[in-house]
PDB file of C-alpha atoms in Angstrom:
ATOM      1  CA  UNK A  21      16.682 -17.435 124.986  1.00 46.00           C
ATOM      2  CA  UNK A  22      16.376 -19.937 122.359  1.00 45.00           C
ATOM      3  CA  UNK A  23      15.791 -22.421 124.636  1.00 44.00           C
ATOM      4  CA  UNK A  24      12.960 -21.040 126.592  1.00 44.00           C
ATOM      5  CA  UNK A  25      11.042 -20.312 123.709  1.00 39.00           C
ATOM      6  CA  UNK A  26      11.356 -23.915 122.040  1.00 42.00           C
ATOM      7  CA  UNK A  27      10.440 -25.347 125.790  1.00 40.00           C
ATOM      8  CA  UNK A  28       7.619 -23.091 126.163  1.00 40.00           C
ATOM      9  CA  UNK A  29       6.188 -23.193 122.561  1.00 40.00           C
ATOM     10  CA  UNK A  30       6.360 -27.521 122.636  1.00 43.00           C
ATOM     11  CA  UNK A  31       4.849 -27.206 126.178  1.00 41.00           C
ATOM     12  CA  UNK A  32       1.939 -25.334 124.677  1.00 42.00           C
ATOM     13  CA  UNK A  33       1.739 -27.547 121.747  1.00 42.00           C
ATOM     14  CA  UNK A  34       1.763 -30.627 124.103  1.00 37.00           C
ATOM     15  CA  UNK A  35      -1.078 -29.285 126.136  1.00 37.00           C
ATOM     16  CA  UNK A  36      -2.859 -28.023 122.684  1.00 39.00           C
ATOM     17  CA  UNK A  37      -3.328 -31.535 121.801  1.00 37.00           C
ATOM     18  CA  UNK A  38      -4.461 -32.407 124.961  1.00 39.00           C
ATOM     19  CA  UNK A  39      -7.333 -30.382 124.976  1.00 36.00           C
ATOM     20  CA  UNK A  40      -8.282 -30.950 121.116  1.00 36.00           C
ATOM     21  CA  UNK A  41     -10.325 -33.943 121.840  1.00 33.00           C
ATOM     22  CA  UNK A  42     -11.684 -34.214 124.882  1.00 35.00           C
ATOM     23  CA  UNK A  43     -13.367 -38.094 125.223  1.00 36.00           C
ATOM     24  CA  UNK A  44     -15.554 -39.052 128.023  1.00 40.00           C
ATOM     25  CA  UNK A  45     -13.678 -39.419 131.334  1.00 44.00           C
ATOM     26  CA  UNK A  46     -15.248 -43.303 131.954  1.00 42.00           C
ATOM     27  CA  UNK A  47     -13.755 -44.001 128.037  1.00 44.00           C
ATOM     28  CA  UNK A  48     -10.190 -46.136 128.963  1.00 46.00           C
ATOM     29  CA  UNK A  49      -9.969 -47.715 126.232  1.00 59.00           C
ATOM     30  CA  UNK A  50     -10.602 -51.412 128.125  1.00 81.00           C
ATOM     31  CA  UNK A  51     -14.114 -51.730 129.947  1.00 90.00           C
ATOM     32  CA  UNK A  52     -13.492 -52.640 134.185  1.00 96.00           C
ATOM     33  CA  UNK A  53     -16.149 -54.949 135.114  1.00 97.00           C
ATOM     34  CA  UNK A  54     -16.825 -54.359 138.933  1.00 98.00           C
ATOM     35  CA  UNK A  55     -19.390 -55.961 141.582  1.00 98.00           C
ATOM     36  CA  UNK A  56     -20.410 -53.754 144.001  1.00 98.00           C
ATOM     37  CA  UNK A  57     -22.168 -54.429 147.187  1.00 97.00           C
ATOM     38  CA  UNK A  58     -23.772 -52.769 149.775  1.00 97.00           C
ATOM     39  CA  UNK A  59     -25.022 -54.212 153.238  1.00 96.00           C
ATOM     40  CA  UNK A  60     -26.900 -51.346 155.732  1.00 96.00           C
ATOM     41  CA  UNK A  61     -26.698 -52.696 159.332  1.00 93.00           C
ATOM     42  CA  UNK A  62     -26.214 -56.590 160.170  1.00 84.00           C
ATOM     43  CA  UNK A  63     -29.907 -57.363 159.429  1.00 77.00           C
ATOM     44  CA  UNK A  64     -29.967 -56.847 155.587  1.00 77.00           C
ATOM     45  CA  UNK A  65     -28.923 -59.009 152.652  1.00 90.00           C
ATOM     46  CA  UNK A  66     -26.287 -57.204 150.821  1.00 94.00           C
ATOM     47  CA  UNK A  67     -27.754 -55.817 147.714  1.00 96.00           C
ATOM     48  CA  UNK A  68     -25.713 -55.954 144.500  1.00 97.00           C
ATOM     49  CA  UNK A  69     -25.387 -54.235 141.669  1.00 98.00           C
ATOM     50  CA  UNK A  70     -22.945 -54.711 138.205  1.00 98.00           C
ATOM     51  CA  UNK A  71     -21.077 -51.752 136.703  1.00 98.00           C
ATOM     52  CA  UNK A  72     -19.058 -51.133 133.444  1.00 98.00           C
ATOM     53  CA  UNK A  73     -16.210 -49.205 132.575  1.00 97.00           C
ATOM     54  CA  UNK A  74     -15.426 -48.700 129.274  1.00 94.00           C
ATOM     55  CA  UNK A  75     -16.377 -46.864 125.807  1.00 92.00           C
ATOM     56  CA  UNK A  76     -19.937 -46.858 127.367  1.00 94.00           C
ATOM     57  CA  UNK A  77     -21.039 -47.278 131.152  1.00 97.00           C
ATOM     58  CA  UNK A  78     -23.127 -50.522 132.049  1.00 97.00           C
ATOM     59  CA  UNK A  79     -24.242 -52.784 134.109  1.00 98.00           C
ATOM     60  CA  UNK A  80     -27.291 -53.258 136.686  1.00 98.00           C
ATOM     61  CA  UNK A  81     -25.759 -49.754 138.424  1.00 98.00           C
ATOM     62  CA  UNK A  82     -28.936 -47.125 138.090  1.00 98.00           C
ATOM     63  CA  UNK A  83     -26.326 -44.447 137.519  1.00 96.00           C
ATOM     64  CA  UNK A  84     -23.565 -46.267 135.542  1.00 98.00           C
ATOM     65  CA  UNK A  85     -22.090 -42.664 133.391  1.00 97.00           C
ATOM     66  CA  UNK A  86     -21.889 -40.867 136.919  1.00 97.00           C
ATOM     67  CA  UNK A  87     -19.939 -43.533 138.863  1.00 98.00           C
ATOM     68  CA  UNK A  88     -17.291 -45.043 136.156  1.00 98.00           C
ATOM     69  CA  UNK A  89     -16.726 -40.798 135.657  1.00 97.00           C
ATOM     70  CA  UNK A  90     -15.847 -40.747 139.207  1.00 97.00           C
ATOM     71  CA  UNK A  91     -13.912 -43.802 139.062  1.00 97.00           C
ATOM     72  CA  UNK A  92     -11.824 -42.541 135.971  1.00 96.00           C
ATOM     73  CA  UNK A  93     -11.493 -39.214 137.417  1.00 97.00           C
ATOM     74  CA  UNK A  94      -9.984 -40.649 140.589  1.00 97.00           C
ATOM     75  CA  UNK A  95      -8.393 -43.597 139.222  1.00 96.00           C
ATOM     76  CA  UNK A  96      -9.960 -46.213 141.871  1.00 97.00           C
ATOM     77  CA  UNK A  97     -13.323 -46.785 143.658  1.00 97.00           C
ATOM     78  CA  UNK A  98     -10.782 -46.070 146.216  1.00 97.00           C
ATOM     79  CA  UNK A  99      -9.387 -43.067 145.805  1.00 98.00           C
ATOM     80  CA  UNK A 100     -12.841 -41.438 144.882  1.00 98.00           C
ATOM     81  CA  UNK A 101     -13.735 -38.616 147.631  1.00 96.00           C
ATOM     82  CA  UNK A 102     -16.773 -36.801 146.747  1.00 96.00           C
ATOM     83  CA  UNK A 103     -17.126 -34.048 149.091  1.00 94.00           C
ATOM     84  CA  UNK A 104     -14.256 -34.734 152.281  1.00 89.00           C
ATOM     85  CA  UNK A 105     -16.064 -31.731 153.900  1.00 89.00           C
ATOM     86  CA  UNK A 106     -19.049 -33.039 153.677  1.00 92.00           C
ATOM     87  CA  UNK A 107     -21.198 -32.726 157.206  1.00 95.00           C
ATOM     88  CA  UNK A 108     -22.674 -35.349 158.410  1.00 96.00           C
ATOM     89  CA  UNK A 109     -25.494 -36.739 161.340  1.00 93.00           C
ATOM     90  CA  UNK A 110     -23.514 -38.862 163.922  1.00 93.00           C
ATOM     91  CA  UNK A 111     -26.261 -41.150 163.865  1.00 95.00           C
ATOM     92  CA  UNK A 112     -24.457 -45.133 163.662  1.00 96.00           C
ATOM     93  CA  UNK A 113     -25.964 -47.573 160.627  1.00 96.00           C
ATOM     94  CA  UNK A 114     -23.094 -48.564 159.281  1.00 96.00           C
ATOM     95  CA  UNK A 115     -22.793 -48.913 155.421  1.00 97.00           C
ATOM     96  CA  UNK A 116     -20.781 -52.155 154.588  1.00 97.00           C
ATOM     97  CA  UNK A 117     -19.048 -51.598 150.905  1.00 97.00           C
ATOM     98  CA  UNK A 118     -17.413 -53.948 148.819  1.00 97.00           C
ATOM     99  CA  UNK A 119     -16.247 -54.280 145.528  1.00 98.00           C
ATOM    100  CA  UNK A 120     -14.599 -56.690 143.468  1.00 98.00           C
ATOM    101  CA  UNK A 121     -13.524 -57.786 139.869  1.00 96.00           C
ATOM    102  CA  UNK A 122     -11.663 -54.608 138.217  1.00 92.00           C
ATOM    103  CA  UNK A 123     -10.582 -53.694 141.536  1.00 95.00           C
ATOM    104  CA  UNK A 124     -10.339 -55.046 145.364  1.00 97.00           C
ATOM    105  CA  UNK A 125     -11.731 -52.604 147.884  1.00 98.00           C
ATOM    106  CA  UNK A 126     -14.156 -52.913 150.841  1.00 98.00           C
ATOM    107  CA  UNK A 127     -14.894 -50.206 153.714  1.00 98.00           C
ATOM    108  CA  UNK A 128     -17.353 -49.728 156.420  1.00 97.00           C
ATOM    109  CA  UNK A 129     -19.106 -46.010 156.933  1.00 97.00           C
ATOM    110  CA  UNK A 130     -21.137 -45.178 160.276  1.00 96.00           C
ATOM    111  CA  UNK A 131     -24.095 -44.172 157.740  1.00 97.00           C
ATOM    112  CA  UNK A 132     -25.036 -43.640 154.598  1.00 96.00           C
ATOM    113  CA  UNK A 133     -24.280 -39.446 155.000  1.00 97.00           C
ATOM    114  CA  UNK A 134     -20.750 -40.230 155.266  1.00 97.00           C
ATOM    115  CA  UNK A 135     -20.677 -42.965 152.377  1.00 97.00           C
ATOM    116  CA  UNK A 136     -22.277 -40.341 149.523  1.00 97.00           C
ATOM    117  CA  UNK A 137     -20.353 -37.616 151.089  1.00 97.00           C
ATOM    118  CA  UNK A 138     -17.097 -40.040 150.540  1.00 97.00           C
ATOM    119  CA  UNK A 139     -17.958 -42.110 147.504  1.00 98.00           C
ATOM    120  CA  UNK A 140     -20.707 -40.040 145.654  1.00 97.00           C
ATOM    121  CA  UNK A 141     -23.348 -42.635 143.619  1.00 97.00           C
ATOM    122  CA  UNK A 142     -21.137 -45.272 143.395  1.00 98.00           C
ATOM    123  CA  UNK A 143     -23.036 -47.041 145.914  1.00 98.00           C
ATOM    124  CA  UNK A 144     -26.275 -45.526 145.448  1.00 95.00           C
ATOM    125  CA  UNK A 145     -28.757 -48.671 144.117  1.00 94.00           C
TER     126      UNK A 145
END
C-alpha cells in the first residue's frame, strides 16, 4: 500500500513540475535554421523562404511563431500533419516541397489543398 502511494504521489509531483512553467512550444533551447522551398507546377521558380527555431521564431517565413510551433509540436517538418482528414479538390498542380539545413525532407502534393491540409503554414509564403 505503501508503495502505491509513494508511486502515485512522485508521479503527480513529476507531472506538477511539468506543468509549472509552460515555455513556448518553438523554445528548444538551440535555434534550427531551415530553407524551405516551394515550386507550384513545372513552370515556376521555386520561391524560398528562411525560418528559425529557437527562443524566438525568424527568418523571411511570414508566419515564423505558427510553423516552428508545429514543427516542435511534431518534432519534424516531417512528421507535422495538420488536418489528415482534411477534404480536398482532386484538381492536379502539384506542390513541390523541400527543406533543408535543420532537417532533410522534400515531398510532392497534387495541390496546394492537400499541402495546408498536411503541413499547415509551413509552406504558406
Amino acid at each position: 500500500m505503501r508503495r502505491s502511494v509513494a508511486i502515485i504521489t512522485g508521479t503527480a509531483a513529476v507531472l506538477a513540475l511539468g506543468l509549472a512553467a509552460p515555455a513556448q512550444a518553438y523554445d528548444t533551447g538551440t535555434a534550427a535554421h531551415y530553407t524551405l522551398q516551394l515550386a507550384v507546377g513545372q513552370r515556376e521558380t521555386p520561391r524560398e523562404a528562411t525560418l528559425t527555431c529557437g527562443r524566438t521564431a525568424g527568418g523571411t517565413h511570414p508566419n515564423a511563431a505558427e510553423a516552428c510551433e508545429l514543427i516542435a509540436e511534431a518534432g519534424s517538418v516531417e512528421a507535422v500533419m495538420v488536418d489528415p482528414g482534411g477534404v480536398c479538390t482532386l484538381e492536379y498542380l502539384p506542390h513541390e516541397v523541400t527543406v533543408s539545413g535543420g532537417e532533410q525532407y522534400s515531398e510532392v502534393f497534387g495541390n496546394k489543398c492537400r499541402m495546408t491540409t498536411a503541413k499547415g503554414p509551413i509552406f504558406d509564403f
